[in-house]
Tab-separated table of C-alpha atoms in Angstrom:
chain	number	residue	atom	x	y	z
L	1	UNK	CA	97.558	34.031	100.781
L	2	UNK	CA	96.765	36.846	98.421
L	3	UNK	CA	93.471	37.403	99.568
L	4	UNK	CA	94.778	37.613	103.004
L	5	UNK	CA	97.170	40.206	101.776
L	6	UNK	CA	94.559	42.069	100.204
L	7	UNK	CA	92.403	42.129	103.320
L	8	UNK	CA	95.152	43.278	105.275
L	9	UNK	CA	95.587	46.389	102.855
L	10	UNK	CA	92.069	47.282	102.507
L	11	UNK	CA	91.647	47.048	106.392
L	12	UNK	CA	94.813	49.271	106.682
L	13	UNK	CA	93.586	52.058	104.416
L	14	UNK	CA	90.493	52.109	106.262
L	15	UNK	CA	91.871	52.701	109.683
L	16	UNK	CA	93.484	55.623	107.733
L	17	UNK	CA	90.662	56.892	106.385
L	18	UNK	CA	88.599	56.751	109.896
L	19	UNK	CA	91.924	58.448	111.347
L	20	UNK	CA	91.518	60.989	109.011
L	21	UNK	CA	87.849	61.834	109.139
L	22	UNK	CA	88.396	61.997	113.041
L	23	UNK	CA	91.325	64.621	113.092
L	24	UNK	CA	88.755	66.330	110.237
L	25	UNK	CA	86.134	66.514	112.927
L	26	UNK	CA	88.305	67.418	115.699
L	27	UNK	CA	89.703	70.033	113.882
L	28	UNK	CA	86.373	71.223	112.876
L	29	UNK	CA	84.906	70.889	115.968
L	30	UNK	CA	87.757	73.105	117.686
L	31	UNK	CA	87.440	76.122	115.146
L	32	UNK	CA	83.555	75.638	116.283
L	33	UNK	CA	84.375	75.964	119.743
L	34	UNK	CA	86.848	78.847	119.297
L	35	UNK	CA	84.222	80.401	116.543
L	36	UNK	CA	81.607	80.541	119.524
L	37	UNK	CA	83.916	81.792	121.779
L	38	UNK	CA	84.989	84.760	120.073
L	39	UNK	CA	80.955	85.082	119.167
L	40	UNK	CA	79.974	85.010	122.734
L	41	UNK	CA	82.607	87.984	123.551
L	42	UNK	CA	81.495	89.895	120.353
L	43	UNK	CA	78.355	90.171	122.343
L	44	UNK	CA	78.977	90.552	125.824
L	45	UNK	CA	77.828	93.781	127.444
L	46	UNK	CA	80.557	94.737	129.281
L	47	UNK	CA	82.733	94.140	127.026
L	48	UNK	CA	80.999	96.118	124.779
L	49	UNK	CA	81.341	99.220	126.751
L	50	UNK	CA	84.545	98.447	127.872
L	51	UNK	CA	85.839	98.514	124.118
L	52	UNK	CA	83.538	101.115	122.322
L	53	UNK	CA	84.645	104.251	123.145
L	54	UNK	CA	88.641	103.503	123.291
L	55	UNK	CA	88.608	101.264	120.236
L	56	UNK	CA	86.690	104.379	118.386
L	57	UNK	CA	89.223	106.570	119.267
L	58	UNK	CA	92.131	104.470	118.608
L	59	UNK	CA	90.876	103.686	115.061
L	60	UNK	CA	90.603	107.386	114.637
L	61	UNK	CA	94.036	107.657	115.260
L	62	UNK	CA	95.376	105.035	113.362
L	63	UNK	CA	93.456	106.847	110.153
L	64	UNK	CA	94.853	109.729	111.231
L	65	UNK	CA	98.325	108.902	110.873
L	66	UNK	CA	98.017	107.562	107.505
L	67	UNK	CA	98.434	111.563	106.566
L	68	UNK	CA	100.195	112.490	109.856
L	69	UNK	CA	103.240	110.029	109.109
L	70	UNK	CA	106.424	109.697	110.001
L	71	UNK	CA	107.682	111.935	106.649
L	72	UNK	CA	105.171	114.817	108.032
L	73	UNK	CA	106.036	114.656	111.533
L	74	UNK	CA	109.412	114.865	110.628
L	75	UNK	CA	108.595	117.861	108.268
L	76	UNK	CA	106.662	119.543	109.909
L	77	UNK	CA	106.441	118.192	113.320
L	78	UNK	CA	110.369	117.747	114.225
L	79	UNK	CA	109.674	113.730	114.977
L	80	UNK	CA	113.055	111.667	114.671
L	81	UNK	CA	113.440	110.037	111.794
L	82	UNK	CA	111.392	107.085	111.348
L	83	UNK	CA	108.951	108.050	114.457
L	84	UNK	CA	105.070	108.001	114.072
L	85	UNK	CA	104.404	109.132	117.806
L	86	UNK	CA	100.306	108.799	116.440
L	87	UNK	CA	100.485	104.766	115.979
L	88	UNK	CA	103.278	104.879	118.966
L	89	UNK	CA	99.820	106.278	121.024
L	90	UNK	CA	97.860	103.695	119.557
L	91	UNK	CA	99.958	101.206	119.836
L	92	UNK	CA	100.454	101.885	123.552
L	93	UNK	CA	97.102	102.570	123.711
L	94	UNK	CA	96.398	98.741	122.787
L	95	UNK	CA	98.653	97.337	124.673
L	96	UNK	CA	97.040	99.560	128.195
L	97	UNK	CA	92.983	98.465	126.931
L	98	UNK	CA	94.100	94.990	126.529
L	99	UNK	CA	94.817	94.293	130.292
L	100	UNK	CA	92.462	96.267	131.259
L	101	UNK	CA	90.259	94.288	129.696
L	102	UNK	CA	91.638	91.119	129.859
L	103	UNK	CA	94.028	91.306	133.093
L	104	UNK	CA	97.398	89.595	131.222
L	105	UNK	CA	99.888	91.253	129.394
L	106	UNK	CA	99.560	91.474	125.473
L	107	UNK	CA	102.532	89.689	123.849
L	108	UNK	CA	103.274	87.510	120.806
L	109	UNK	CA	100.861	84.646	121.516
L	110	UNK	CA	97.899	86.876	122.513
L	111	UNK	CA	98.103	89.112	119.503
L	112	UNK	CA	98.255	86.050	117.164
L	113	UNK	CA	94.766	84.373	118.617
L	114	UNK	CA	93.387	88.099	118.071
L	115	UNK	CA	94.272	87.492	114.698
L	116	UNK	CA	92.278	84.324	113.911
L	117	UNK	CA	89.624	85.422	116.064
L	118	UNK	CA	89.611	88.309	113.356
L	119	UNK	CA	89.725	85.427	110.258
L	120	UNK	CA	86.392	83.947	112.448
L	121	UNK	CA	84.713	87.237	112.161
L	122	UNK	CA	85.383	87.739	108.805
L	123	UNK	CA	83.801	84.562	107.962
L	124	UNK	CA	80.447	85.697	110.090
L	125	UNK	CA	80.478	88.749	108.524
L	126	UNK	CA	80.996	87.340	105.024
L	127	UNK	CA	78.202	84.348	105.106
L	128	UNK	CA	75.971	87.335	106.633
L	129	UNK	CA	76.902	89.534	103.411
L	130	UNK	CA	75.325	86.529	101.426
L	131	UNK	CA	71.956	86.501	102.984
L	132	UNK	CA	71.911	90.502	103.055
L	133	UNK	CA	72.577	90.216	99.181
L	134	UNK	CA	69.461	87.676	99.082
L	135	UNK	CA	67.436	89.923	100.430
L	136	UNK	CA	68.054	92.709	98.968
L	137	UNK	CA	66.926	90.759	95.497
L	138	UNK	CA	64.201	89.989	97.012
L	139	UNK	CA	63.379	93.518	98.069
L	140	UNK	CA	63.058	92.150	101.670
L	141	UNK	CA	65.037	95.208	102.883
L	142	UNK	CA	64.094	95.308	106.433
L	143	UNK	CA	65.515	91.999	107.554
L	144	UNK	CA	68.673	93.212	105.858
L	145	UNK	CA	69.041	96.014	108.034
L	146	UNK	CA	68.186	93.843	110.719
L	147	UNK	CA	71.336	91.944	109.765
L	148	UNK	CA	73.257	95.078	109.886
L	149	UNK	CA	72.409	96.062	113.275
L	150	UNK	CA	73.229	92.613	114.735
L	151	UNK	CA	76.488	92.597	113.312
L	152	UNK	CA	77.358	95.792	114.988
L	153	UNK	CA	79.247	94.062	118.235
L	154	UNK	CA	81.085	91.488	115.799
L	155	UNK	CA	81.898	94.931	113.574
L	156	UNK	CA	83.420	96.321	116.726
L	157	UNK	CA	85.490	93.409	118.181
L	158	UNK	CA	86.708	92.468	114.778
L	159	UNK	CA	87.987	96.546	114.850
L	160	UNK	CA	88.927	95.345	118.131
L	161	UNK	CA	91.008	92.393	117.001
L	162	UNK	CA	92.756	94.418	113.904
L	163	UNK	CA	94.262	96.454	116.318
L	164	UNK	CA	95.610	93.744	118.835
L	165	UNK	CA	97.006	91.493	116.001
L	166	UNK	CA	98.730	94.425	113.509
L	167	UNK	CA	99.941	96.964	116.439
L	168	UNK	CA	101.490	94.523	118.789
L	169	UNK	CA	104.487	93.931	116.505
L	170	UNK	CA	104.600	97.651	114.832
L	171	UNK	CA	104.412	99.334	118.458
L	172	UNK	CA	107.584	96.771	119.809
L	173	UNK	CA	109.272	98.000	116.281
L	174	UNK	CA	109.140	101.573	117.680
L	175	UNK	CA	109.716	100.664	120.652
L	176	UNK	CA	113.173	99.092	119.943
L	177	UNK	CA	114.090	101.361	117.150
L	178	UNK	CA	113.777	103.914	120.307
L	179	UNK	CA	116.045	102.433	122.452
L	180	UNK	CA	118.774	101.411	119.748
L	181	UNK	CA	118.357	105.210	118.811
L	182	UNK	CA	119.190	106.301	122.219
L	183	UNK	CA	121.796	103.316	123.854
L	184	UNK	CA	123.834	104.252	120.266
L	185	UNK	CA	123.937	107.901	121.250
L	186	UNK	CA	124.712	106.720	124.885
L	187	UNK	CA	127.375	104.416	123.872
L	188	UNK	CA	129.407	107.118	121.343
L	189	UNK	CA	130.895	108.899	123.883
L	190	UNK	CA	132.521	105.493	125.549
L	191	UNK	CA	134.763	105.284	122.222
L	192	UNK	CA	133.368	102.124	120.900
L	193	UNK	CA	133.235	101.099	117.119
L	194	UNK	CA	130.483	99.405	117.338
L	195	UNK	CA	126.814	100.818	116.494
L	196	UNK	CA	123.466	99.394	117.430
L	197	UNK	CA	120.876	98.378	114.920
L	198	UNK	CA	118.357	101.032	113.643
L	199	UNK	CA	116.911	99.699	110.596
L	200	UNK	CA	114.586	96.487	110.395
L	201	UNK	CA	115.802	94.982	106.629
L	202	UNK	CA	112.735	93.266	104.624
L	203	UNK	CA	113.389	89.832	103.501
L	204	UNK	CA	111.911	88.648	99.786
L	205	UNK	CA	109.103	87.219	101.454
L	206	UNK	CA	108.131	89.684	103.814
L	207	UNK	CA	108.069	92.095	101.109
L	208	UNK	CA	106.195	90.361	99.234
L	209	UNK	CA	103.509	90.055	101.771
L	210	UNK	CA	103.567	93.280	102.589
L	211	UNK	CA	103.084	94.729	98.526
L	212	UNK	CA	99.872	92.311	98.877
L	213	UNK	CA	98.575	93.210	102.004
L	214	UNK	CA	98.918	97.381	100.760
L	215	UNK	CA	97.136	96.155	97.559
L	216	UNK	CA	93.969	93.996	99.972
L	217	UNK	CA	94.005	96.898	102.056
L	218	UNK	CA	93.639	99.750	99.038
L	219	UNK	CA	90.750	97.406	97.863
L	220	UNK	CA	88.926	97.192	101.246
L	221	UNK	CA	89.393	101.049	101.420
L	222	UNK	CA	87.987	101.934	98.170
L	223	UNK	CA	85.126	99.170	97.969
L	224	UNK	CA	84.305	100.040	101.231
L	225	UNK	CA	84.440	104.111	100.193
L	226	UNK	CA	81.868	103.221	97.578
L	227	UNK	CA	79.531	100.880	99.166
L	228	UNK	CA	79.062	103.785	102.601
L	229	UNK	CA	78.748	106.873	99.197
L	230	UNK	CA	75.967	104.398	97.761
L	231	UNK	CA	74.200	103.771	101.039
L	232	UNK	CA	74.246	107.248	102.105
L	233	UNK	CA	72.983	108.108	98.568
L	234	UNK	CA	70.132	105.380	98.814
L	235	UNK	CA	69.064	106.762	102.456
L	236	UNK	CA	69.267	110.223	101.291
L	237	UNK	CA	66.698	109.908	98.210
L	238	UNK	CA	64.874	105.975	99.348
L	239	UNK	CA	62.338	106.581	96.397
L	240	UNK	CA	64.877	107.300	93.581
L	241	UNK	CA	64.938	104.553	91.302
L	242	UNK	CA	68.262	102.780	90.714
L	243	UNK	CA	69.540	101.083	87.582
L	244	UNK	CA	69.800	97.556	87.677
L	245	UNK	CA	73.471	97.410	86.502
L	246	UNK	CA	74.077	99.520	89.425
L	247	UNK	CA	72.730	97.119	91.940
L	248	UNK	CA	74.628	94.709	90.675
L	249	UNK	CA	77.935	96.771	90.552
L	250	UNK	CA	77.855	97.361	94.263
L	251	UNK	CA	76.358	93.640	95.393
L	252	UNK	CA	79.974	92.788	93.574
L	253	UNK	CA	81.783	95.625	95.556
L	254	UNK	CA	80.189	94.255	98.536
L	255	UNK	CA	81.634	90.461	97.620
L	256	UNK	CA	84.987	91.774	96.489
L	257	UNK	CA	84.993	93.846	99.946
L	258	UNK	CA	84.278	90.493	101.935
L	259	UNK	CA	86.875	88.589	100.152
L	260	UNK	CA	89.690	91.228	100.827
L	261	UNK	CA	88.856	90.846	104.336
L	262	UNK	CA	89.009	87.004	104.756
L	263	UNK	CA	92.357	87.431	102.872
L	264	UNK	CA	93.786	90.313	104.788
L	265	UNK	CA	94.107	88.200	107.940
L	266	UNK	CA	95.710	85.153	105.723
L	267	UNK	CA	98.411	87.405	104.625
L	268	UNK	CA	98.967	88.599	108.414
L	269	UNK	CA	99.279	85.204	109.830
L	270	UNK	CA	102.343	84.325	106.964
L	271	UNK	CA	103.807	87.967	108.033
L	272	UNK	CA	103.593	88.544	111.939
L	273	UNK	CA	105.947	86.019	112.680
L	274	UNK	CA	108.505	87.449	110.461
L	275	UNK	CA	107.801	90.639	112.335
L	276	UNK	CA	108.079	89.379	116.096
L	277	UNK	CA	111.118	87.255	114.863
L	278	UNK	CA	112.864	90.600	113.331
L	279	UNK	CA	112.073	92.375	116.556
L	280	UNK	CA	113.737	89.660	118.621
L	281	UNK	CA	116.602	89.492	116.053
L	282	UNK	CA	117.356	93.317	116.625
L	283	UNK	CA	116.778	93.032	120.900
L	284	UNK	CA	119.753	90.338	120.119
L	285	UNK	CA	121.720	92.550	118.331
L	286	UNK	CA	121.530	95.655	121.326
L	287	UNK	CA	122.591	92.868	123.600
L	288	UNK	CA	125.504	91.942	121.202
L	289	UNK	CA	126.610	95.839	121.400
L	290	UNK	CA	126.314	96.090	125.051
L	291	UNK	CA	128.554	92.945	125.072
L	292	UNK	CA	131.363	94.884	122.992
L	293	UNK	CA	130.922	97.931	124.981
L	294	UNK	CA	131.732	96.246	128.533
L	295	UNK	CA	131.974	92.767	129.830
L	296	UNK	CA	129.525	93.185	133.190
L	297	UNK	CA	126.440	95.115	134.084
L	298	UNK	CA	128.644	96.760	136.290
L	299	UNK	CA	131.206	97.766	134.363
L	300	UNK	CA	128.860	99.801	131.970
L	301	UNK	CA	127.306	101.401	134.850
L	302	UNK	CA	130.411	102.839	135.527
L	303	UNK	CA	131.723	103.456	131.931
L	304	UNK	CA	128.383	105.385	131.376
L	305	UNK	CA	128.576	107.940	135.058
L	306	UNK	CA	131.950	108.862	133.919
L	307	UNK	CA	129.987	110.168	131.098
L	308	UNK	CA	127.197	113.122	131.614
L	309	UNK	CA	125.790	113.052	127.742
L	310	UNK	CA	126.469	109.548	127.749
L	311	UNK	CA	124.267	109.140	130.969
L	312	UNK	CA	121.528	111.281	130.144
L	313	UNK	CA	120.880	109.451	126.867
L	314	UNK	CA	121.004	106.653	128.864
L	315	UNK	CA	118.199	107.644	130.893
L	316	UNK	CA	116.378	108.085	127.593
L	317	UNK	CA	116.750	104.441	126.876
L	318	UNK	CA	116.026	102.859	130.445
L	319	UNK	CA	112.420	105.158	130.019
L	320	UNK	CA	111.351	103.560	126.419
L	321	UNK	CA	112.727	99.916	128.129
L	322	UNK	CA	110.423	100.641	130.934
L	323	UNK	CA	107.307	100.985	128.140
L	324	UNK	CA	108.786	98.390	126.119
L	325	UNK	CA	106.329	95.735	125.248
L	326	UNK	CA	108.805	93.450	123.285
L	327	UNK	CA	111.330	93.435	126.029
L	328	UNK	CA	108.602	92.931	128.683
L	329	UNK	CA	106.901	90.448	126.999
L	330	UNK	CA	109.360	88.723	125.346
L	331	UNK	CA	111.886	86.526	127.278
L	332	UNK	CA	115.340	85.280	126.205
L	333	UNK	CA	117.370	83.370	127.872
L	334	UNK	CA	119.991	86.644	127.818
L	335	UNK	CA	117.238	88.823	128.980
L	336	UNK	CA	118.902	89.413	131.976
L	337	UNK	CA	121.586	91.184	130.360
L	338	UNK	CA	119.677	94.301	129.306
L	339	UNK	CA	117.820	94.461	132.381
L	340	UNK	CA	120.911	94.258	134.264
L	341	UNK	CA	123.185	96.754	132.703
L	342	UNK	CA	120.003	99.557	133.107
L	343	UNK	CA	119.075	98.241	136.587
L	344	UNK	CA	121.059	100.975	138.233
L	345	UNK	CA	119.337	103.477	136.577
L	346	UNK	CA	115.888	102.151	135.363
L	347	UNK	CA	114.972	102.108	139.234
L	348	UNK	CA	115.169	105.929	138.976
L	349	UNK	CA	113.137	105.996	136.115
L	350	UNK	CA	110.328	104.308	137.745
């Protein structure tokens, strides 16, 4: 009876173990799929062209407005508080290319497969790094330039990807920040108490993903400073000899490099949905102050003409709704409530 027993067991745990190995493979075999997919766009030639000059000029940009922030453009520019209207054009930006490109609205679901079809690139790029490092040592330099030229398209849709996956949520930020801005200047005149939300509070864990993801990003940026000042240097004088210790300094920038960009995308899947989800969270709470404010679409509508500063701000908001991404693309079932209270005057906006 024992040995029965036993045999029962041992053929048990190795229907588990087959189980196992076949959701392994599946799994594997799906990332392989997806992993050629994304290859097979890297490369395509009109997609290529299609992305090239837009994504250069978006990326531009985006650098740009590291020193042309919010703080400046307030300064200097007269930008309300908390507005970047530089990553506001590239976020819009984004969101146009995309269906041109693609013909389909960019929203939350679309910007997260752009970011693991960023991880997948990173990987490429990183087992590529590897064979470039192996022939550098063995002074087989030509094949590793080679290697840099083919990765060009995967260099470009992986730029490509970075801005689908980290603008989406940043541009429907904006976006919302600009309409709670205007609806709460709208709404003073009505005599109301209560205010609509302006501020996006970090959470622990947000924060703490976003401290890491500054610190990934400062190393990409200065490894990656280094490694394009020691290429130039090497292409400017090709015959100068070079220290050993110096070789292997940058072949180690050029690993640290790859690593912060396989773990850049890591931290960004843990942290967009905490973005989209604080988006949503503030929509909720505009809807909530439009509630308090009056109890039908209708009944704002008319609260708001009796109003002329009231109504013009108004206006304001029904104009950033109309280039809202997050309340295009994102659906609740109290949607209609927003849409409807600015119907009567978002059809003289368009």
């Amino acid at each position: 009876m024992r040995g029965g027993d036993d045999s029962v067991y041992e053929g048990g745990s190795y229907n588990i173990v087959v189980c196992g190995i076949r959701r392994r493979d599946a799994r594997l075999h799906r990332h392989a799929v997806k992993l050629w997919e994304a290859v097979a766009e890297a490369y395509s030639p009109g997609r290529v062209r299609a992305k090239l000059p837009p994504v250069v000029v978006l990326r531009l940009a985006k650098a740009t407005a590291v020193f042309v922030n919010a703080g400046f453009g307030r300064m200097f520019l007269g930008w309300a508080k908390g507005e970047s209207r530089l990553l506001d054009f590239v976020g819009l930006g984004t969101h146009r290319l995309f269906g041109q490109i693609y013909g389909r609205e960019l929203c939350r679901e679309e910007s997260m497969a752009h970011l693991r079809k960023r991880l997948y690139y990173c990987v490429v790029t990183a087992f590529f790094t590897v064979v470039q490092i192996i022939f550098s040592y063995a002074q087989l330099h030509i094949f590793s330039l080679a290697i840099s030229v083919m990765l060009l398209p995967i260099l470009l849709d992986r730029q490509w990807s970075t801005l689908v996956s980290r603008m989406q949520s940043r541009y429907d930020r904006s976006q919302v920040s600009q309409l709670s801005r205007h609806l709460g200047k709208a709404l003073a005149p009505l005599a109301t108490t209560t205010g609509m939300p302006t501020r996006f509070g970090l959470r622990g864990m947000d924060m703490l993903l976003g401290g890491l993801e500054m610190c990934v990003g400062g190393a990409q940026f200065v490894s990656g400073a280094l490694i394009f000042a020691y290429s130039v240097s090497r292409a400017a004088r090709p015959t100068a000899e070079v220290e050993p210790e110096l070789v292997a300094a940058m072949t180690g920038l050029r690993v640290a490099k790859e690593l912060a960009n396989l773990l850049s995308p890591l931290i960004e899947q843990r942290r967009q949905p905490a973005q989209f989800d604080r988006n949503e969270d503030c929509v909720r709470q505009i809807l909530h102050g439009l509630t308090a404010v009056a109890s039908s679409p209708m009944e704002l509508a008319l609260r708001i003409h009796e109003q002329p500063e009231a109504e013009a701000e108004f206006m304001h908001s029904c104009e950033v709704l109309t280039a809202s991404v997050v309340c295009g693309s994102w659906r609740p079932a109290e949607h209609a409530g927003i849409r409807g209270a600015l119907m009567p005057f978002s059809s003289r906006v368009a």
